Amino acid sequence: MSKVLDAEIKTPQQTNPEELQQFDLVGFGSGIFDEKHHESLLELADKLPQVTDKKAFIFSTSFIGVNSHVFGKVSSKFHTALREKLQSKGYSVIDEFNCKGFNTNRIYGRFGGINKGRPNREDLKHAEEFATKLKE
Ligand SMILES: Cc1cc2nc3c(=O)[nH]c(=O)nc-3n(C[C@H](O)[C@H](O)[C@H](O)COP(=O)(O)O)c2cc1C
């Protein structure tokens, strides 16, 4: 995504919330932890100044794919906390991306983890296509 968009990658800790105002499009993403993005990213979203006319996109990796139903569990809410925070700061969230990520949480760690090798080559291709669509 960063190559396609010619974008700098920064951790929340490296990011001054004020400086994000200078960009027309900002992507926010992390793994999903307990059905939300990483707390450091949610904290950054809380510190963002109010903006007008700025676009954002959201991405994540997770054990269960976003928008899938596994064990009767609907995962589409994984992006909700971050999306609502960004929208409340005035960002228009134009698109969202998710793919599976390697997980060793809970019982899965005992069996060497689940979703080994994810994101894989195909996931990265989808991420690239997603970024190309954003750019267009
Ligand atoms: C403490 C913890 C909680 C997690 N909670 C969820 C969850 O609620 N839903 C899910 O699909 N994956 C969950 N995962 C799996 C992660 O989202 C997945 O492994 C992700 O790819 C981690 O990203 P990272 O490698 O960039 O840290 C959890 C993982 C950990 C360690």
mmCIF file of C-alpha atoms and ligand atoms in Angstrom:
data_model
loop_
_atom_site.group_PDB
_atom_site.id
_atom_site.type_symbol
_atom_site.label_atom_id
_atom_site.label_comp_id
_atom_site.label_asym_id
_atom_site.label_seq_id
_atom_site.Cartn_x
_atom_site.Cartn_y
_atom_site.Cartn_z
ATOM 1 C CA MET A 1 0.000 0.000 0.000
ATOM 2 C CA SER A 2 2.743 2.426 0.924
ATOM 3 C CA LYS A 3 4.566 1.805 -2.368
ATOM 4 C CA VAL A 4 1.457 2.379 -4.471
ATOM 5 C CA LEU A 5 0.485 5.485 -2.541
ATOM 6 C CA ASP A 6 4.071 6.715 -2.109
ATOM 7 C CA ALA A 7 3.260 6.996 1.580
ATOM 8 C CA GLU A 8 5.387 7.127 4.687
ATOM 9 C CA ILE A 9 4.716 4.442 7.330
ATOM 10 C CA LYS A 10 4.719 5.488 10.979
ATOM 11 C CA THR A 11 3.788 3.858 14.260
ATOM 12 C CA PRO A 12 1.321 5.706 16.495
ATOM 13 C CA GLN A 13 4.225 6.453 18.842
ATOM 14 C CA GLN A 14 6.156 8.161 16.019
ATOM 15 C CA THR A 15 3.141 10.229 14.975
ATOM 16 C CA ASN A 16 2.356 13.749 16.076
ATOM 17 C CA PRO A 17 -1.458 13.940 15.771
ATOM 18 C CA GLU A 18 -1.262 17.596 14.662
ATOM 19 C CA GLU A 19 0.991 16.821 11.689
ATOM 20 C CA LEU A 20 -1.547 14.472 10.095
ATOM 21 C CA GLN A 21 -3.647 17.519 9.169
ATOM 22 C CA GLN A 22 -1.307 18.283 6.253
ATOM 23 C CA PHE A 23 -2.225 15.050 4.423
ATOM 24 C CA ASP A 24 -5.309 14.643 2.231
ATOM 25 C CA LEU A 25 -5.430 10.876 2.749
ATOM 26 C CA VAL A 26 -4.277 8.945 5.828
ATOM 27 C CA GLY A 27 -4.418 5.176 6.346
ATOM 28 C CA PHE A 28 -4.898 3.789 9.846
ATOM 29 C CA GLY A 29 -4.323 0.082 10.534
ATOM 30 C CA SER A 30 -3.102 -2.662 12.855
ATOM 31 C CA GLY A 31 -3.871 -6.191 13.924
ATOM 32 C CA ILE A 32 -7.205 -6.746 15.649
ATOM 33 C CA PHE A 33 -7.066 -7.344 19.390
ATOM 34 C CA ASP A 34 -10.222 -8.274 21.272
ATOM 35 C CA GLU A 35 -12.367 -7.146 18.345
ATOM 36 C CA LYS A 36 -10.746 -3.713 17.977
ATOM 37 C CA HIS A 37 -7.628 -2.147 16.496
ATOM 38 C CA HIS A 38 -4.544 -1.932 18.715
ATOM 39 C CA GLU A 39 -5.081 0.401 21.641
ATOM 40 C CA SER A 40 -2.126 2.623 20.650
ATOM 41 C CA LEU A 41 -3.906 3.363 17.346
ATOM 42 C CA LEU A 42 -7.233 4.041 19.061
ATOM 43 C CA GLU A 43 -5.418 6.396 21.460
ATOM 44 C CA LEU A 44 -3.886 8.227 18.494
ATOM 45 C CA ALA A 45 -7.344 8.588 16.937
ATOM 46 C CA ASP A 46 -8.558 10.140 20.215
ATOM 47 C CA LYS A 47 -5.760 12.744 20.039
ATOM 48 C CA LEU A 48 -6.392 13.801 16.429
ATOM 49 C CA PRO A 49 -7.496 17.403 15.915
ATOM 50 C CA GLN A 50 -10.825 18.096 14.183
ATOM 51 C CA VAL A 51 -10.398 18.244 10.407
ATOM 52 C CA THR A 52 -12.520 19.191 7.420
ATOM 53 C CA ASP A 53 -12.344 17.701 3.946
ATOM 54 C CA LYS A 54 -9.834 14.964 4.856
ATOM 55 C CA LYS A 55 -10.029 11.363 3.751
ATOM 56 C CA ALA A 56 -8.968 8.244 5.625
ATOM 57 C CA PHE A 57 -8.832 4.516 4.980
ATOM 58 C CA ILE A 58 -8.744 1.697 7.498
ATOM 59 C CA PHE A 59 -6.933 -1.641 7.309
ATOM 60 C CA SER A 60 -6.331 -4.596 9.583
ATOM 61 C CA THR A 61 -5.156 -8.175 9.912
ATOM 62 C CA SER A 62 -7.082 -10.579 12.089
ATOM 63 C CA PHE A 63 -7.544 -14.243 12.878
ATOM 64 C CA ILE A 64 -11.143 -14.143 11.631
ATOM 65 C CA GLY A 65 -11.630 -12.219 8.399
ATOM 66 C CA VAL A 66 -13.637 -9.015 8.699
ATOM 67 C CA ASN A 67 -17.159 -9.603 7.364
ATOM 68 C CA SER A 68 -16.931 -13.353 7.948
ATOM 69 C CA HIS A 69 -19.018 -15.436 10.263
ATOM 70 C CA VAL A 70 -16.985 -17.984 12.203
ATOM 71 C CA PHE A 71 -18.273 -20.039 15.124
ATOM 72 C CA GLY A 72 -21.436 -17.966 14.931
ATOM 73 C CA LYS A 73 -19.378 -14.846 15.459
ATOM 74 C CA VAL A 74 -19.838 -11.838 13.179
ATOM 75 C CA SER A 75 -16.606 -9.935 12.819
ATOM 76 C CA SER A 76 -17.713 -6.890 10.820
ATOM 77 C CA LYS A 77 -17.604 -4.808 13.985
ATOM 78 C CA PHE A 78 -13.780 -5.077 14.184
ATOM 79 C CA HIS A 79 -13.330 -1.705 12.448
ATOM 80 C CA THR A 80 -16.208 0.058 14.195
ATOM 81 C CA ALA A 81 -14.326 1.615 17.144
ATOM 82 C CA LEU A 82 -11.641 3.155 14.927
ATOM 83 C CA ARG A 83 -14.112 4.154 12.186
ATOM 84 C CA GLU A 84 -16.355 5.981 14.645
ATOM 85 C CA LYS A 85 -13.418 7.823 16.213
ATOM 86 C CA LEU A 86 -12.113 8.954 12.813
ATOM 87 C CA GLN A 87 -15.566 10.035 11.673
ATOM 88 C CA SER A 88 -16.080 11.983 14.897
ATOM 89 C CA LYS A 89 -12.860 13.901 14.070
ATOM 90 C CA GLY A 90 -14.248 14.830 10.657
ATOM 91 C CA TYR A 91 -12.516 12.203 8.499
ATOM 92 C CA SER A 92 -14.431 10.661 5.652
ATOM 93 C CA VAL A 93 -13.529 6.940 5.687
ATOM 94 C CA ILE A 94 -13.476 6.119 1.996
ATOM 95 C CA ASP A 95 -12.585 2.409 2.051
ATOM 96 C CA GLU A 96 -11.491 -0.437 4.323
ATOM 97 C CA PHE A 97 -9.220 -3.467 3.895
ATOM 98 C CA ASN A 98 -8.721 -6.629 5.919
ATOM 99 C CA CYS A 99 -6.877 -9.863 5.468
ATOM 100 C CA LYS A 100 -6.041 -12.781 7.703
ATOM 101 C CA GLY A 101 -2.964 -12.577 9.923
ATOM 102 C CA PHE A 102 -0.922 -15.211 11.751
ATOM 103 C CA ASN A 103 -2.334 -15.766 15.229
ATOM 104 C CA THR A 104 -0.887 -17.527 18.263
ATOM 105 C CA ASN A 105 -3.464 -16.176 20.694
ATOM 106 C CA ARG A 106 -5.280 -18.483 23.131
ATOM 107 C CA ILE A 107 -5.511 -22.178 22.300
ATOM 108 C CA TYR A 108 -4.084 -21.723 18.771
ATOM 109 C CA GLY A 109 -0.583 -21.060 20.150
ATOM 110 C CA ARG A 110 -0.444 -24.583 21.523
ATOM 111 C CA PHE A 111 -0.801 -25.971 18.008
ATOM 112 C CA GLY A 112 1.832 -23.724 16.439
ATOM 113 C CA GLY A 113 -0.597 -20.931 15.582
ATOM 114 C CA ILE A 114 -3.279 -20.478 12.949
ATOM 115 C CA ASN A 115 -3.233 -18.678 9.573
ATOM 116 C CA LYS A 116 0.447 -19.519 9.165
ATOM 117 C CA GLY A 117 2.127 -17.486 6.444
ATOM 118 C CA ARG A 118 -0.652 -14.871 6.323
ATOM 119 C CA PRO A 119 -0.624 -12.250 5.030
ATOM 120 C CA ASN A 120 0.566 -14.261 2.017
ATOM 121 C CA ARG A 121 1.504 -13.254 -1.513
ATOM 122 C CA GLU A 122 -2.144 -13.137 -2.589
ATOM 123 C CA ASP A 123 -3.132 -10.989 0.415
ATOM 124 C CA LEU A 124 -0.359 -8.550 -0.484
ATOM 125 C CA LYS A 125 -1.604 -8.471 -4.082
ATOM 126 C CA HIS A 126 -5.099 -7.626 -2.797
ATOM 127 C CA ALA A 127 -3.600 -4.889 -0.606
ATOM 128 C CA GLU A 128 -1.818 -3.461 -3.633
ATOM 129 C CA GLU A 129 -5.036 -3.541 -5.673
ATOM 130 C CA PHE A 130 -6.896 -1.880 -2.810
ATOM 131 C CA ALA A 131 -4.314 0.931 -2.728
ATOM 132 C CA THR A 132 -4.480 1.336 -6.511
ATOM 133 C CA LYS A 133 -8.264 1.751 -6.305
ATOM 134 C CA LEU A 134 -7.833 4.333 -3.528
ATOM 135 C CA LYS A 135 -5.426 6.284 -5.671
ATOM 136 C CA GLU A 136 -7.778 6.243 -8.647
HETATM 137 C C1 LIG B 1 -4.384 -10.656 22.582
HETATM 138 C C2 LIG B 1 -4.885 -10.921 21.186
HETATM 139 C C3 LIG B 1 -6.228 -10.710 20.886
HETATM 140 C C4 LIG B 1 -6.732 -10.988 19.592
HETATM 141 N N1 LIG B 1 -8.052 -10.781 19.329
HETATM 142 C C5 LIG B 1 -8.542 -11.093 18.094
HETATM 143 C C6 LIG B 1 -9.925 -10.921 17.794
HETATM 144 O O1 LIG B 1 -10.732 -10.484 18.624
HETATM 145 N N2 LIG B 1 -10.365 -11.292 16.564
HETATM 146 C C7 LIG B 1 -9.519 -11.786 15.587
HETATM 147 O O2 LIG B 1 -9.974 -12.100 14.497
HETATM 148 N N3 LIG B 1 -8.184 -11.907 15.824
HETATM 149 C C8 LIG B 1 -7.682 -11.583 17.050
HETATM 150 N N4 LIG B 1 -6.338 -11.724 17.304
HETATM 151 C C9 LIG B 1 -5.440 -12.135 16.205
HETATM 152 C C10 LIG B 1 -4.711 -10.914 15.599
HETATM 153 O O3 LIG B 1 -5.612 -9.944 15.124
HETATM 154 C C11 LIG B 1 -3.831 -11.349 14.418
HETATM 155 O O4 LIG B 1 -2.913 -12.313 14.865
HETATM 156 C C12 LIG B 1 -3.130 -10.146 13.791
HETATM 157 O O5 LIG B 1 -2.620 -10.546 12.523
HETATM 158 C C13 LIG B 1 -2.003 -9.593 14.662
HETATM 159 O O6 LIG B 1 -1.362 -8.548 13.984
HETATM 160 P P1 LIG B 1 0.190 -8.225 14.246
HETATM 161 O O7 LIG B 1 0.937 -9.472 13.824
HETATM 162 O O8 LIG B 1 0.468 -7.054 13.383
HETATM 163 O O9 LIG B 1 0.329 -7.950 15.716
HETATM 164 C C14 LIG B 1 -5.837 -11.468 18.588
HETATM 165 C C15 LIG B 1 -4.477 -11.659 18.885
HETATM 166 C C16 LIG B 1 -3.996 -11.404 20.165
HETATM 167 C C17 LIG B 1 -2.533 -11.642 20.465
#
